[in-house]
Coordinates of C-alpha atoms in Angstrom, one line a residue:
M598 CA -0.2 -0.3 0.0
Q599 CA 1.3 3.3 -1.0
I600 CA 0.9 6.6 1.5
G601 CA 0.6 9.8 0.2
V602 CA -0.3 13.2 2.2
N603 CA -2.6 16.2 1.2
V604 CA -0.9 19.5 1.5
P605 CA -2.9 22.6 1.9
N606 CA -2.6 25.1 -1.0
F607 CA -4.7 27.6 0.5
G608 CA -4.5 30.1 3.7
P609 CA -2.7 33.0 5.3
G610 CA 0.6 30.9 5.7
T611 CA 1.0 29.4 2.1
D612 CA 2.9 31.4 -0.5
P613 CA 5.3 29.7 -3.3
D614 CA 8.0 28.7 -0.8
V615 CA 6.1 27.0 1.7
L616 CA 4.5 24.8 -1.0
R617 CA 8.1 24.2 -2.5
R618 CA 8.9 23.4 1.6
W619 CA 6.1 20.9 2.0
A620 CA 6.6 19.4 -1.4
Q621 CA 10.5 18.7 -0.4
T622 CA 9.6 17.6 3.1
V623 CA 6.8 14.8 1.9
E624 CA 9.5 13.7 -0.6
G625 CA 11.8 13.4 1.9
L626 CA 10.1 11.6 4.2
G627 CA 9.3 8.9 1.7
F628 CA 5.4 9.9 0.9
D629 CA 4.8 8.1 -2.1
L630 CA 1.9 11.2 -3.4
L631 CA 1.6 14.5 -2.7
M632 CA -2.3 16.0 -3.3
I633 CA -3.4 19.2 -3.2
S634 CA -7.1 20.8 -3.6
D635 CA -9.2 22.7 -5.8
H636 CA -11.4 26.2 -5.7
V637 CA -11.5 28.7 -8.2
A638 CA -13.8 31.9 -6.4
V639 CA -13.0 32.1 -2.8
T640 CA -16.6 33.0 -2.4
P641 CA -17.8 33.3 1.3
D642 CA -18.9 29.9 1.7
V643 CA -15.3 28.6 0.4
A644 CA -13.5 31.2 2.8
E645 CA -15.2 29.8 5.6
R646 CA -13.1 26.5 5.3
Y647 CA -10.0 27.3 3.0
P648 CA -9.6 31.2 2.9
A649 CA -7.0 33.0 0.6
P650 CA -4.9 32.8 -1.0
F651 CA -5.9 30.2 -2.6
Y652 CA -3.3 28.3 -5.2
E653 CA -4.6 26.5 -8.3
P654 CA -4.0 22.9 -8.5
F655 CA -2.7 22.8 -12.1
T656 CA -0.3 25.5 -12.1
T657 CA 0.8 24.8 -8.3
L658 CA 1.4 21.3 -9.2
A659 CA 3.5 22.0 -12.6
W660 CA 5.2 24.4 -10.2
L661 CA 6.2 21.5 -7.7
A662 CA 7.1 18.9 -10.4
G663 CA 10.2 21.3 -11.0
V664 CA 11.3 20.9 -7.6
T665 CA 10.5 17.3 -6.9
H666 CA 11.7 14.0 -8.6
R667 CA 10.4 10.9 -7.5
I668 CA 7.1 11.7 -5.6
R669 CA 3.4 11.5 -7.3
L670 CA 1.5 14.6 -7.8
G671 CA -2.5 14.7 -7.8
T672 CA -5.8 16.4 -7.2
S673 CA -8.1 15.9 -4.3
V674 CA -10.2 16.9 -5.5
L675 CA -10.7 18.8 -8.6
V676 CA -14.3 19.8 -9.0
L677 CA -14.8 19.2 -12.9
P678 CA -17.6 21.2 -13.5
Y679 CA -15.7 23.9 -12.9
R680 CA -13.7 24.2 -16.6
H681 CA -14.4 23.2 -19.9
P682 CA -13.5 19.4 -20.3
L683 CA -11.0 20.0 -23.0
L684 CA -9.2 22.6 -20.8
V685 CA -8.8 19.7 -18.2
A686 CA -7.7 17.7 -20.5
R687 CA -5.3 20.0 -22.4
M688 CA -3.7 21.0 -18.6
A689 CA -3.6 17.3 -17.4
A690 CA -2.3 16.0 -20.3
N691 CA 0.8 18.4 -20.3
L692 CA 1.0 17.8 -16.6
N693 CA 1.7 14.4 -17.0
R694 CA 4.5 14.7 -19.3
I695 CA 5.6 17.8 -17.5
S696 CA 6.1 16.0 -14.3
G697 CA 7.3 12.6 -16.0
G698 CA 3.9 10.9 -15.9
R699 CA 3.5 11.3 -11.9
L700 CA -0.1 12.8 -12.2
V701 CA -3.0 11.5 -10.6
L702 CA -6.4 13.4 -11.1
G703 CA -8.8 13.2 -8.4
V704 CA -12.1 14.3 -9.7
G705 CA -15.0 15.5 -7.7
V706 CA -18.8 17.2 -8.0
G707 CA -17.9 20.3 -6.1
W708 CA -20.0 21.6 -2.6
A709 CA -19.7 25.4 -2.7
R710 CA -23.1 26.5 -3.9
Q711 CA -21.7 30.5 -4.3
E712 CA -18.9 29.5 -5.9
F713 CA -20.8 27.4 -8.8
D714 CA -22.9 31.1 -9.0
A715 CA -20.0 33.0 -9.7
L716 CA -18.6 30.9 -12.4
G717 CA -22.3 30.5 -13.8
V718 CA -22.2 26.7 -13.9
P719 CA -25.4 25.3 -12.5
F720 CA -25.8 24.0 -9.2
E721 CA -28.3 21.3 -9.6
R722 CA -26.3 19.9 -13.1
R723 CA -23.2 19.1 -11.2
G724 CA -23.4 15.7 -11.1
A725 CA -24.6 15.1 -14.8
L726 CA -21.8 17.6 -15.5
T727 CA -19.0 15.5 -13.9
D728 CA -20.3 12.7 -16.2
E729 CA -20.5 14.6 -19.0
H730 CA -17.2 16.0 -18.3
L731 CA -15.3 12.6 -17.4
R732 CA -16.4 11.2 -20.7
A733 CA -15.2 14.0 -22.8
V734 CA -11.6 14.0 -21.2
R735 CA -11.5 10.4 -21.9
A736 CA -12.7 10.6 -25.3
A737 CA -10.1 13.5 -25.7
W738 CA -7.1 11.4 -24.2
E739 CA -7.9 8.4 -27.5
D740 CA -6.3 11.4 -29.4
E741 CA -2.7 10.4 -28.4
R742 CA -1.1 12.6 -31.4
D743 CA -2.2 15.7 -30.1
Y744 CA -2.7 15.5 -26.5
R745 CA 0.2 12.9 -25.8
S746 CA -1.5 12.5 -21.8
G747 CA 0.4 8.6 -21.4
H748 CA -1.8 7.1 -18.4
V749 CA -3.1 9.3 -16.0
P750 CA -5.5 7.6 -13.6
I751 CA -8.7 8.8 -12.5
W752 CA -9.8 8.8 -9.3
V753 CA -13.5 9.6 -8.1
G754 CA -13.5 11.2 -5.1
G755 CA -17.0 11.4 -2.4
N756 CA -19.1 9.7 -0.2
S757 CA -22.6 9.4 -1.8
D758 CA -24.0 6.6 -3.5
A759 CA -23.9 9.0 -6.8
A760 CA -20.2 8.7 -6.3
L761 CA -19.8 5.0 -5.8
R762 CA -21.8 4.4 -9.0
R763 CA -19.8 7.5 -10.8
A764 CA -16.4 5.5 -9.5
V765 CA -17.5 1.9 -10.8
R766 CA -18.8 3.6 -14.3
L767 CA -15.7 6.0 -15.2
G768 CA -12.9 5.7 -12.4
E769 CA -9.5 3.8 -11.8
A770 CA -10.2 4.4 -8.3
W771 CA -12.9 5.1 -5.7
H772 CA -11.5 8.0 -3.4
P773 CA -13.6 8.4 0.3
L774 CA -12.6 11.0 2.1
Y775 CA -13.2 11.3 5.9
F776 CA -14.9 8.3 7.6
T777 CA -15.3 5.8 10.2
L778 CA -13.9 2.5 9.2
P779 CA -17.3 0.5 10.1
W780 CA -18.7 2.8 7.4
L781 CA -16.1 1.9 4.7
R782 CA -16.4 -2.1 5.3
E783 CA -20.0 -1.5 4.4
A784 CA -19.5 0.9 1.9
L785 CA -16.8 -1.7 -0.1
E786 CA -19.5 -4.0 0.0
R787 CA -22.1 -1.5 -2.3
V788 CA -19.5 -1.0 -4.0
G789 CA -18.5 -4.2 -5.1
G790 CA -22.7 -5.0 -5.8
L791 CA -22.6 -1.8 -8.1
A792 CA -19.8 -3.6 -9.9
R793 CA -21.4 -6.9 -10.4
E794 CA -24.9 -5.0 -11.3
Q795 CA -22.7 -3.0 -14.3
G796 CA -20.7 -5.6 -15.4
R797 CA -17.8 -3.7 -14.2
P798 CA -14.9 -4.1 -12.8
V799 CA -14.5 -2.8 -9.0
P800 CA -12.1 0.1 -8.8
A801 CA -9.2 0.5 -6.8
L802 CA -9.8 1.8 -3.3
A803 CA -8.0 5.0 -2.7
P804 CA -9.3 6.9 0.4
R805 CA -8.3 10.2 2.3
I806 CA -8.3 10.3 5.8
V807 CA -7.4 12.7 8.4
L808 CA -4.5 12.6 10.3
R809 CA -5.1 13.9 13.9
L810 CA -2.5 12.5 16.3
T811 CA -3.4 12.6 20.0
D812 CA -1.5 11.1 23.4
T813 CA -4.9 9.4 24.7
P814 CA -7.0 7.1 22.7
V815 CA -10.2 8.4 21.1
T816 CA -13.0 6.3 21.9
G817 CA -16.4 5.7 20.4
P818 CA -18.1 5.0 17.7
G819 CA -17.5 7.8 15.4
R820 CA -13.9 8.4 15.8
L821 CA -12.8 8.6 12.5
A822 CA -9.9 6.4 10.8
G823 CA -6.5 8.5 10.7
E824 CA -7.3 9.7 14.4
G825 CA -5.8 8.9 17.8
T826 CA -2.7 7.5 19.1
T827 CA 0.2 6.4 17.1
D828 CA -1.0 2.7 17.7
Q829 CA -4.4 3.3 16.5
V830 CA -3.2 5.0 13.4
H831 CA -0.7 2.3 12.7
D832 CA -3.9 -0.3 13.5
D833 CA -6.2 1.8 11.0
L834 CA -3.3 1.7 8.2
R835 CA -2.8 -1.9 9.0
E836 CA -6.9 -2.4 8.4
L837 CA -6.8 -0.8 5.1
R838 CA -3.9 -2.7 4.1
A839 CA -5.9 -5.2 4.7
L840 CA -9.2 -4.3 2.8
G841 CA -7.2 -3.9 0.0
T842 CA -6.3 -0.1 -0.4
E843 CA -4.2 0.6 -2.9
T844 CA -3.0 4.1 -1.8
V845 CA -4.4 6.3 1.1
V846 CA -3.6 10.2 1.1
L847 CA -3.3 11.2 4.8
D848 CA -4.4 15.0 5.6
P849 CA -3.3 16.3 8.6
F850 CA -5.3 19.9 8.2
D851 CA -7.3 20.2 10.8
G852 CA -10.0 22.8 9.5
D853 CA -8.3 26.2 11.3
P854 CA -6.7 28.3 8.8
A855 CA -3.7 29.7 11.2
E856 CA -2.3 26.3 11.0
T857 CA -0.8 27.3 7.9
L858 CA 1.1 29.4 9.6
H859 CA 2.7 26.9 11.4
P860 CA 3.7 23.9 9.2
Q861 CA 6.1 22.2 11.0
R862 CA 3.3 20.8 13.3
A863 CA 2.4 19.0 10.3
W864 CA 5.5 17.8 9.7
R865 CA 6.3 16.6 12.6
A866 CA 3.5 14.3 12.7
L867 CA 4.4 12.9 9.2
A868 CA 7.1 12.2 10.5
T869 CA 6.2 9.9 13.0
V870 CA 4.0 8.2 10.8
A871 CA 6.9 8.1 8.0
A872 CA 8.9 6.4 11.0
L873 CA 5.5 4.2 11.9
E874 CA 5.4 2.6 8.4
N875 CA 8.9 2.2 7.6
L876 CA 8.9 4.7 4.6
T877 CA 12.1 4.9 2.7
G878 CA 13.2 8.2 3.2
G879 CA 12.0 9.1 7.2
H880 CA 13.7 12.0 7.6
L881 CA 13.1 15.9 7.0
P882 CA 15.5 17.2 4.0
Q883 CA 18.3 19.0 5.2
E884 CA 17.7 22.2 3.3
I885 CA 14.7 23.1 5.6
P886 CA 16.1 25.2 8.5
E887 CA 15.9 23.9 11.8
E888 CA 13.3 27.1 13.1
R889 CA 11.0 25.7 10.1
R890 CA 10.8 22.1 11.6

């Protein structure tokens, strides 16, 4: 099982240098994948959770491709209805070539109604538009002479029944976000049933979970995967591996934008997981000053 990290590309502490240090830290620790999120217009509903500045994912990942060497780069998730599908196909294909075939395209339908309004995209049609755009992107990539996309895996994000159906129809992987493990086990049974009904292969499992380390155990049925002591998180990763997870993405952002001013706190948590999982890096890059750690 590969392990990735979702990196905040927004908030008051984020700038190009911080993004560079994030990328080199995650790669230096031995993680396999770096993902970032997507918003275009930071409307009030977006700003509540992900305040400006917000760095657009394709341009940001192109920058990070140039300052990293091995780590895969992806979106968790690109809001597919926000852009014309041929623009997405072009940018994703170019980014995959620029990065040496390292792109993972995670996609979703979006949730921010005010942002949809600002972009002139009908919120009520976001699911249908996502399906249409996915098909258009795949059709564009068939023109290898022009797009030269190579293989770009598409992960379909979301926890709803519609997202599960979309992952089976149109994705290489299903990318659920933030859940309890009992919920995931039940949802995997539904994914398997949908795949049988549609005569399709079961998509790979590539979840995104919280990374929230605590000194004392977190108990109760609402405990999210990735939340608790190091032993609990280690057990969660072991169970995800047993469930057939191909890649799990850790999200150390705890919801407070002020966290982006102190990324070293997240880096310490990631270093703990890297040591627990015996990742090939297991160290913070030397070029990051001690006071930044």
